[in-house]
């Protein structure tokens, strides 16, 4: 089966897949949908020669969707055999535009199963004591289709191989929601679902991104894998424009630990709640749009905001509001895959809290940001084998600015870290990828590292 | 040595709101203040733990309180404040093997009830020797009938049970009387947003917390817990600071005597853990301005001396330790040579060497001290 594929734009398969996906919700999390894509892709491959029909289908299917955030009424079908894929040009789901509401084949099973995982080997030439191998995550998911318009998706994750009171791993429910398509252009969700922010939060499987590990911007600034509990709606405003909106749980700033480095690694990652007895006195709201008016081009952005004090007693900055905004672009001309993203976070009214933790290593930042530019080239293909070297440069600052506390008391801003990553994804099949890259850190070269990885997705 | 006068409190500070205490706690209040329960007839718990001195001795000159029948038997360790002790967990080794919790400076008792046995029985304190001697005094106390009403008419027939209940009553008093944990210091009120700190206090606080400067918060956490709980200013761990030997402790006249904390001589179960020799419990810094003298052996009389010791111990050791006959500094002189490697020399602010600048300047030491004065209970809002 193929759910997440490296992208080669403008191929028939890609276009067909894109058309099929135009009305699907965020794909990273949609196991059931993946199976459907698979099946439909196989059918479309058989129709390659019918170019006229394909063009017609593409026209009918708004090129909207596709962004990782993109979501639209969806319908999942039974998993299709892996051999059914037949796709000649793997396509990252994150880019896949989609058609209008698709129905499940009558004979399809209501159950679908999906999963992914990654095994990584990190090698630090300047600090070999840090070298490690980690089964970073193993994920299994289930989809259940109640009818042509209604389904359930659940995704369950084990991180770091072993989880117990004496081990470092953890088990998490990453997604747990029901979805209903109201019209071909409108669907709603309820439950725990991924926030459509950035490119990889909703397309975070290892076959979906370049590099052994996820980029720093979309882990330290956008806290991938970021999910919240709540209600959401997704739809198509035009044929080339999709939107998402939701009301969800938000961050719990009262859980900020000024003595831990977690808040410096990822300000929002340290206070996200993941539906784990989540404080919910304050809810948050988000909106996202993605435009695909030009073939191969995706432009999108999102804003997430909400109060984060959660009315916890004795928390001095109860009025604080967390805002995370981002804009992203992806362009896939010929055999290239080019992307860019800028994300900015802001936490208001933090002075009162920071005053109570003066001098502590991790005060709450007022502003933090990150951006990256990435270019990949599908340089070689032989059957299912594909090789895609890439380069990425990103900058991240998790403490760009702090609320003013007065001369000598305001925390100094953190240095901006720049990371260059050079590497390649090698696909054995569209579902199995071996990765290798080297990362250079501009200010903390002790972290320079060689990474090797295996990613699986089905 | 003017020990007696300094540690001779009577019962002048019983709980103002004692009617809010349980019956056992009210009895504990009486026992806590009852000097007739000592062999001298002049010493009670309150003698060295005075409420108006944050339940410390209130006398910076009192290095180690003497006790015994004539209040002349020298003690071994500085008497601490009893405030906030109730927050301490029982002794355990955490997941990393760090000794944590417990009562007394070596953590050998698991509860307040258990630790008071030492005070009631030991020869250098209230000097009862055994439970029977203590209970003999207790049943002649003015509140003996009240004790019977609470613990049973025949309670004095069993000395061990009566002694245990008496100590339990004192523990309940310490747990229930809000004066043992009022959380009403200037700093508490600052955290609550009711008062502001002065600029000097704020700057001192920043230095106190800064991991690259004072790093005091490394062992004395100053920030609220994730659940909003007030900071306790101790992580309940143990540290080996290499505090200089104090000649004012009588036992130290014997050059072969060493108080090694966790590994003895008063605690016996960790005697084989040479790596723990010299480690003492990290105390809370709440009310630290009232609890002089400082450290287990009362070596320093003022807070400023203490902070200076922390930051200058490794840059200017000659300021704190005597010299050997050959002129070299006898650093960590209160530890046998084989245990001196146990002293914490890796963390800030100890990670300095002679010739390097201390982590805090003289001015910064004063600022940290200014901040520590905000930790005194009873600040008027």
Short mmCIF file of N, CA, C and O in Angstrom, two decimals, chain B residues 38-82:
data_model
loop_
_atom_site.label_atom_id
_atom_site.label_comp_id
_atom_site.label_asym_id
_atom_site.label_seq_id
_atom_site.Cartn_x
_atom_site.Cartn_y
_atom_site.Cartn_z
N UNK B 38 12.33 17.60 81.21
CA UNK B 38 13.78 17.42 81.05
C UNK B 38 14.42 17.14 82.41
O UNK B 38 13.85 17.47 83.46
N UNK B 39 15.61 16.54 82.36
CA UNK B 39 16.29 16.23 83.63
C UNK B 39 16.69 17.49 84.37
O UNK B 39 16.78 17.53 85.58
N UNK B 40 16.94 18.55 83.64
CA UNK B 40 17.32 19.81 84.27
C UNK B 40 16.12 20.55 84.82
O UNK B 40 16.25 21.43 85.67
N UNK B 41 14.94 20.24 84.30
CA UNK B 41 13.75 21.00 84.67
C UNK B 41 13.73 22.37 84.05
O UNK B 41 12.92 23.23 84.39
N UNK B 42 14.65 22.58 83.11
CA UNK B 42 14.74 23.92 82.52
C UNK B 42 14.78 23.90 80.99
O UNK B 42 15.00 24.92 80.36
N UNK B 43 14.54 22.75 80.42
CA UNK B 43 14.67 22.67 78.96
C UNK B 43 13.46 21.99 78.34
O UNK B 43 13.01 20.93 78.81
N UNK B 44 12.93 22.62 77.33
CA UNK B 44 11.84 22.05 76.55
C UNK B 44 12.20 22.17 75.07
O UNK B 44 13.20 22.79 74.70
N UNK B 45 11.35 21.62 74.24
CA UNK B 45 11.58 21.78 72.79
C UNK B 45 11.68 23.26 72.45
O UNK B 45 12.52 23.71 71.67
N UNK B 46 10.75 24.02 73.06
CA UNK B 46 10.68 25.44 72.75
C UNK B 46 11.90 26.21 73.19
O UNK B 46 12.12 27.35 72.76
N UNK B 47 12.71 25.60 74.05
CA UNK B 47 13.89 26.31 74.52
C UNK B 47 14.83 26.64 73.36
O UNK B 47 15.45 27.70 73.33
N UNK B 48 14.96 25.71 72.44
CA UNK B 48 15.85 25.93 71.30
C UNK B 48 15.08 26.13 69.99
O UNK B 48 15.70 26.25 68.93
N UNK B 49 13.78 26.11 70.08
CA UNK B 49 12.94 26.32 68.88
C UNK B 49 11.86 27.32 69.25
O UNK B 49 10.70 26.97 69.48
N UNK B 50 12.26 28.57 69.26
CA UNK B 50 11.38 29.61 69.76
C UNK B 50 10.54 30.19 68.62
O UNK B 50 11.05 30.53 67.55
N UNK B 51 9.26 30.30 68.93
CA UNK B 51 8.33 30.72 67.89
C UNK B 51 8.67 32.10 67.34
O UNK B 51 8.50 32.36 66.14
N UNK B 52 9.14 32.98 68.17
CA UNK B 52 9.43 34.32 67.66
C UNK B 52 10.77 34.38 66.94
O UNK B 52 11.20 35.43 66.50
N UNK B 53 11.44 33.25 66.85
CA UNK B 53 12.69 33.18 66.08
C UNK B 53 12.55 32.11 65.00
O UNK B 53 13.49 31.37 64.71
N UNK B 54 11.34 32.03 64.44
CA UNK B 54 11.07 31.05 63.40
C UNK B 54 11.36 29.63 63.87
O UNK B 54 11.78 28.77 63.12
N UNK B 55 11.12 29.42 65.16
CA UNK B 55 11.35 28.10 65.77
C UNK B 55 12.80 27.65 65.62
O UNK B 55 13.08 26.46 65.47
N UNK B 56 13.71 28.61 65.63
CA UNK B 56 15.14 28.33 65.76
C UNK B 56 15.57 28.86 67.12
O UNK B 56 14.74 29.28 67.93
N UNK B 57 16.87 28.82 67.38
CA UNK B 57 17.31 29.23 68.72
C UNK B 57 17.18 30.73 68.95
O UNK B 57 17.04 31.18 70.08
N UNK B 58 17.28 31.48 67.87
CA UNK B 58 17.22 32.93 68.02
C UNK B 58 18.50 33.54 68.53
O UNK B 58 18.54 34.72 68.86
N UNK B 59 19.55 32.75 68.60
CA UNK B 59 20.82 33.26 69.12
C UNK B 59 21.97 32.87 68.20
O UNK B 59 22.41 31.72 68.21
N UNK B 60 22.45 33.80 67.41
CA UNK B 60 23.53 33.47 66.47
C UNK B 60 24.79 32.99 67.16
O UNK B 60 25.62 32.31 66.56
N UNK B 61 24.94 33.33 68.43
CA UNK B 61 26.14 32.92 69.15
C UNK B 61 26.06 31.50 69.67
O UNK B 61 27.05 30.94 70.12
N UNK B 62 24.87 30.94 69.61
CA UNK B 62 24.68 29.59 70.15
C UNK B 62 25.02 28.55 69.09
O UNK B 62 24.21 28.20 68.25
N UNK B 63 26.23 28.07 69.14
CA UNK B 63 26.71 27.15 68.11
C UNK B 63 25.99 25.82 68.21
O UNK B 63 25.38 25.34 67.26
N UNK B 64 26.09 25.20 69.35
CA UNK B 64 25.37 23.94 69.59
C UNK B 64 24.80 24.01 71.00
O UNK B 64 25.54 24.18 71.97
N UNK B 65 23.50 23.89 71.15
CA UNK B 65 22.89 24.03 72.47
C UNK B 65 23.35 22.92 73.41
O UNK B 65 23.37 21.74 73.02
N UNK B 66 23.69 23.27 74.62
CA UNK B 66 24.01 22.23 75.61
C UNK B 66 22.74 21.80 76.34
O UNK B 66 21.73 22.51 76.32
N UNK B 67 22.77 20.66 76.94
CA UNK B 67 21.62 20.17 77.69
C UNK B 67 22.08 19.38 78.88
O UNK B 67 23.11 19.68 79.50
N UNK B 68 21.29 18.35 79.22
CA UNK B 68 21.67 17.53 80.35
C UNK B 68 21.15 18.09 81.66
O UNK B 68 20.44 19.10 81.70
N UNK B 69 21.53 17.46 82.78
CA UNK B 69 20.96 17.83 84.08
C UNK B 69 21.28 19.25 84.51
O UNK B 69 20.50 19.87 85.22
N UNK B 70 22.40 19.77 84.06
CA UNK B 70 22.78 21.13 84.47
C UNK B 70 22.85 22.07 83.27
O UNK B 70 23.41 23.16 83.37
N UNK B 71 22.30 21.63 82.17
CA UNK B 71 22.38 22.40 80.91
C UNK B 71 23.83 22.75 80.60
O UNK B 71 24.14 23.84 80.13
N UNK B 72 24.68 21.79 80.85
CA UNK B 72 26.10 22.01 80.61
C UNK B 72 26.73 20.92 79.76
O UNK B 72 27.93 20.96 79.49
N UNK B 73 25.93 19.94 79.39
CA UNK B 73 26.45 18.86 78.55
C UNK B 73 26.49 19.34 77.12
O UNK B 73 25.44 19.68 76.53
N UNK B 74 27.66 19.41 76.52
CA UNK B 74 27.74 20.00 75.18
C UNK B 74 27.09 19.13 74.11
O UNK B 74 27.15 17.91 74.16
N UNK B 75 26.49 19.82 73.16
CA UNK B 75 25.87 19.13 72.04
C UNK B 75 26.84 18.96 70.89
O UNK B 75 28.05 19.26 71.01
N UNK B 76 26.30 18.51 69.78
CA UNK B 76 27.16 18.19 68.63
C UNK B 76 26.80 18.98 67.36
O UNK B 76 27.65 19.22 66.52
N UNK B 77 25.52 19.31 67.24
CA UNK B 77 25.12 19.98 66.00
C UNK B 77 24.28 21.20 66.29
O UNK B 77 23.55 21.26 67.29
N UNK B 78 24.34 22.11 65.37
CA UNK B 78 23.55 23.32 65.44
C UNK B 78 22.06 22.99 65.41
O UNK B 78 21.62 22.11 64.67
N UNK B 79 21.30 23.70 66.21
CA UNK B 79 19.87 23.46 66.29
C UNK B 79 19.16 24.21 65.16
O UNK B 79 19.27 25.44 65.05
N UNK B 80 18.40 23.53 64.33
CA UNK B 80 17.79 24.19 63.17
C UNK B 80 16.44 24.80 63.49
O UNK B 80 15.84 24.53 64.54
N UNK B 81 15.93 25.57 62.57
CA UNK B 81 14.52 26.00 62.63
C UNK B 81 13.64 24.79 62.36
O UNK B 81 13.98 23.92 61.56
N UNK B 82 12.50 24.76 63.05
CA UNK B 82 11.56 23.65 62.79
C UNK B 82 10.52 24.02 61.73
O UNK B 82 9.68 23.20 61.39
#
